[in-house]
Short mmCIF file of C-alpha atoms in Angstrom, two decimals:
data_model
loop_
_atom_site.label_atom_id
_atom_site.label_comp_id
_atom_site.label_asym_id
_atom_site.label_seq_id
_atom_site.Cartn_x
_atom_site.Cartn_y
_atom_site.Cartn_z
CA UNK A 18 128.10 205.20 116.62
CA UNK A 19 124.78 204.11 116.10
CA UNK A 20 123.92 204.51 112.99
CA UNK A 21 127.78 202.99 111.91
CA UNK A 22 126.17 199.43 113.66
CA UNK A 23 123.12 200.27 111.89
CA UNK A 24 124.76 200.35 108.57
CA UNK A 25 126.88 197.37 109.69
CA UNK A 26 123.77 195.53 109.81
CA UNK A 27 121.77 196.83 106.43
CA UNK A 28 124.78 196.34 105.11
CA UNK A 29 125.55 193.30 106.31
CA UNK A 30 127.35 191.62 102.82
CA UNK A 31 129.19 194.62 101.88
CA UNK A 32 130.81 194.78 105.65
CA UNK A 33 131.89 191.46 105.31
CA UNK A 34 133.60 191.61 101.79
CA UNK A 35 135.27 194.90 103.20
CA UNK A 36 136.55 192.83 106.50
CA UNK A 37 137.96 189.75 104.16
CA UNK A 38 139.30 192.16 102.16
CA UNK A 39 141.05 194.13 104.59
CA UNK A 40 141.93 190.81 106.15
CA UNK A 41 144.02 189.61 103.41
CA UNK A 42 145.56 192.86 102.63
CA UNK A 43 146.42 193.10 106.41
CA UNK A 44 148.03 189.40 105.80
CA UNK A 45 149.52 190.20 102.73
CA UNK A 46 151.58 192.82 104.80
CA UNK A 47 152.48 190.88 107.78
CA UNK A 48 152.89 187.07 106.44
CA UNK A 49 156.52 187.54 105.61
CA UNK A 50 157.24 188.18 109.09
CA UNK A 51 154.84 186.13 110.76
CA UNK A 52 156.09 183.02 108.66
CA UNK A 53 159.75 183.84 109.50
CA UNK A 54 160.48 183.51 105.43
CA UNK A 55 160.17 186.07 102.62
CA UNK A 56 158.62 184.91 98.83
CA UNK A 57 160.95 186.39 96.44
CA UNK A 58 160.44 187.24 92.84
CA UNK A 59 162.59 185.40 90.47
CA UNK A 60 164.92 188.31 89.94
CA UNK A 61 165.51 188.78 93.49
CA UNK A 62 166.53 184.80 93.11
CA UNK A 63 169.02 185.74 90.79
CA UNK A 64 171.29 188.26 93.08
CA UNK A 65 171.34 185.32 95.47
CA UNK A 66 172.17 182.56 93.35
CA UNK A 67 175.06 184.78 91.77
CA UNK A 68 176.60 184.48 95.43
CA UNK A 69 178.43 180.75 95.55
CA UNK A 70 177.32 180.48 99.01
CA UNK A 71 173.97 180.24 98.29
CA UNK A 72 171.72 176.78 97.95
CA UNK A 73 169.13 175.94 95.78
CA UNK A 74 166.72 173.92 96.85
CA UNK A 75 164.28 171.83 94.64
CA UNK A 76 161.54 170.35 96.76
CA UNK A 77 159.50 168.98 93.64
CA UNK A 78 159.38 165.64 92.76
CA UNK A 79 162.14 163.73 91.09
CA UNK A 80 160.67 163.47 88.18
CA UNK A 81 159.69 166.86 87.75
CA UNK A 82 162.77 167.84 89.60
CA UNK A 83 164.55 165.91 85.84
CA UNK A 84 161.72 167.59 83.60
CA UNK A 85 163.85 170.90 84.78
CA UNK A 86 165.33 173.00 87.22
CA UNK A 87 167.44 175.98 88.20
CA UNK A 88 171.11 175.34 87.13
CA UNK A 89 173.01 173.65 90.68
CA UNK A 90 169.97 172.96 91.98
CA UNK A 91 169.32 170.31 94.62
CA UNK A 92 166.24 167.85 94.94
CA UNK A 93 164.74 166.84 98.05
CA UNK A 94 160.96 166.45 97.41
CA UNK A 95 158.96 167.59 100.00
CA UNK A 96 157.94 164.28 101.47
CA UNK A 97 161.22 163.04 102.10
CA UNK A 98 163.01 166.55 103.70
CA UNK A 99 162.99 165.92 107.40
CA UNK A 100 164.84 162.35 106.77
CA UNK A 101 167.19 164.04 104.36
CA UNK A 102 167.83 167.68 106.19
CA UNK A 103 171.54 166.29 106.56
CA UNK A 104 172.08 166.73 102.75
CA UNK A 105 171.64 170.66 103.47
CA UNK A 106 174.99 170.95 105.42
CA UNK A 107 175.88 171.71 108.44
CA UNK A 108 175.25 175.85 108.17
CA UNK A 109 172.07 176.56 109.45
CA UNK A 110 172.73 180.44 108.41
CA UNK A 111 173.68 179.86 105.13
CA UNK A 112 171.31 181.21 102.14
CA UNK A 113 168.52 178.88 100.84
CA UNK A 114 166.52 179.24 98.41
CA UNK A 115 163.77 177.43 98.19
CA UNK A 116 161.54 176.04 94.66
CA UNK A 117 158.43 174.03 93.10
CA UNK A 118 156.46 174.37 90.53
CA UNK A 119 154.01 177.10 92.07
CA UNK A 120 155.24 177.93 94.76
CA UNK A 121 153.40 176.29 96.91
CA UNK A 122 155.47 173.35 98.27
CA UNK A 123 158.07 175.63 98.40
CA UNK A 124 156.54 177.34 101.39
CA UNK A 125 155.67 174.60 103.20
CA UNK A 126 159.59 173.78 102.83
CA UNK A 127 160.34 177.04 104.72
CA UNK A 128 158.39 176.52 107.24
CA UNK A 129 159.83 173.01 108.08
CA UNK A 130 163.06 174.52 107.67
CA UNK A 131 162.66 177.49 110.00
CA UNK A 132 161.73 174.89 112.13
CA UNK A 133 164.76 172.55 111.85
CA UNK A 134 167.16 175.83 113.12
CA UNK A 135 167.42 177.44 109.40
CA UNK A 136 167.39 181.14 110.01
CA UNK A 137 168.14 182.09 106.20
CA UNK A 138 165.21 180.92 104.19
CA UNK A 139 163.61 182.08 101.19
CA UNK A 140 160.90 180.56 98.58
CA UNK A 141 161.08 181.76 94.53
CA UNK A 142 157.72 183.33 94.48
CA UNK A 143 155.34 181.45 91.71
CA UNK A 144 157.99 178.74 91.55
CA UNK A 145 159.59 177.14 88.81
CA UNK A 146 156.54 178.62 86.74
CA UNK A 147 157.64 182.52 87.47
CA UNK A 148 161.25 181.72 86.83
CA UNK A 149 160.58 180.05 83.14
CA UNK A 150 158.46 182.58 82.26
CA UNK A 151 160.53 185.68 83.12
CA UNK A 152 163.09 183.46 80.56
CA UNK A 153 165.78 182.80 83.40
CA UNK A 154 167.62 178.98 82.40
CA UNK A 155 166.98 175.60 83.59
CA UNK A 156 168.91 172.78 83.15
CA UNK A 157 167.59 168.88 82.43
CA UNK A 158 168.78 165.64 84.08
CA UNK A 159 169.27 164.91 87.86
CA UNK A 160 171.30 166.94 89.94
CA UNK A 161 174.99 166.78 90.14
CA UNK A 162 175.25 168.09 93.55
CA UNK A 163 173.70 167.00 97.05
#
């Protein structure tokens, strides 16, 4: 055990890359459940949004949100979702799926939503990005629903 701290020591920079590294692989793992919310690839997106009962949810800007989006798509950018949770329904179990450009944004609208009493809450992992460049369609113009 002894010489295991000793290497520790000497080896001071490659034990800490290992521990970061093992860190984020550890968090990697366990995020999805610790958050509450899975990230889901685009075609994973797909099989949900072929179910009626499920909501897209565009939390980009509204220009951006214009610029394009997933077909039935509804925008609420990020800034203004508490104030405007009412335009998600009633249905705190129904299926939402949850977008921005990145991905990014999109978590942080989870997490607010997991808060508010959503239970079924998903983002499109890499955002509006992943989903155009797997070739899945977007339409232009504001949205016709919410």
């Amino acid at each position: 055990m002894q010489e295991f701290f000793t290497f520790l020591l000497a080896e001071w920079m490659l034990s800490a890359t290992f521990l970061v590294l093992l860190l984020m692989l550890l968090w990697g793992v366990a995020a999805p459940s610790v958050r509450g919310f899975a990230e889901l690839k685009p075609a994973e997106i797909v099989k949900l949004i072929n179910n009626d009962d499920t909501l897209v949810l565009d939390v980009r800007s509204e220009n951006e949100f214009i610029d394009g989006h997933i077909v039935n798509a509804i925008n609420i950018p990020l800034t203004y979702l508490v104030k405007r949770i009412d335009e998600l329904g009633d249905d705190k179990e129904r299926q939402i799926v949850v977008t921005c450009k990145s991905g990014a944004r999109a978590k942080g609208a989870c997490s607010t939503l997991k808060k508010e009493g959503f239970t079924n809450v998903c983002a499109l992992a890499g955002g509006l990005m992943a989903w155009q460049h797997d070739k899945y369609p977007v339409a232009k113009g504001k949205s016709k629903r919410g």
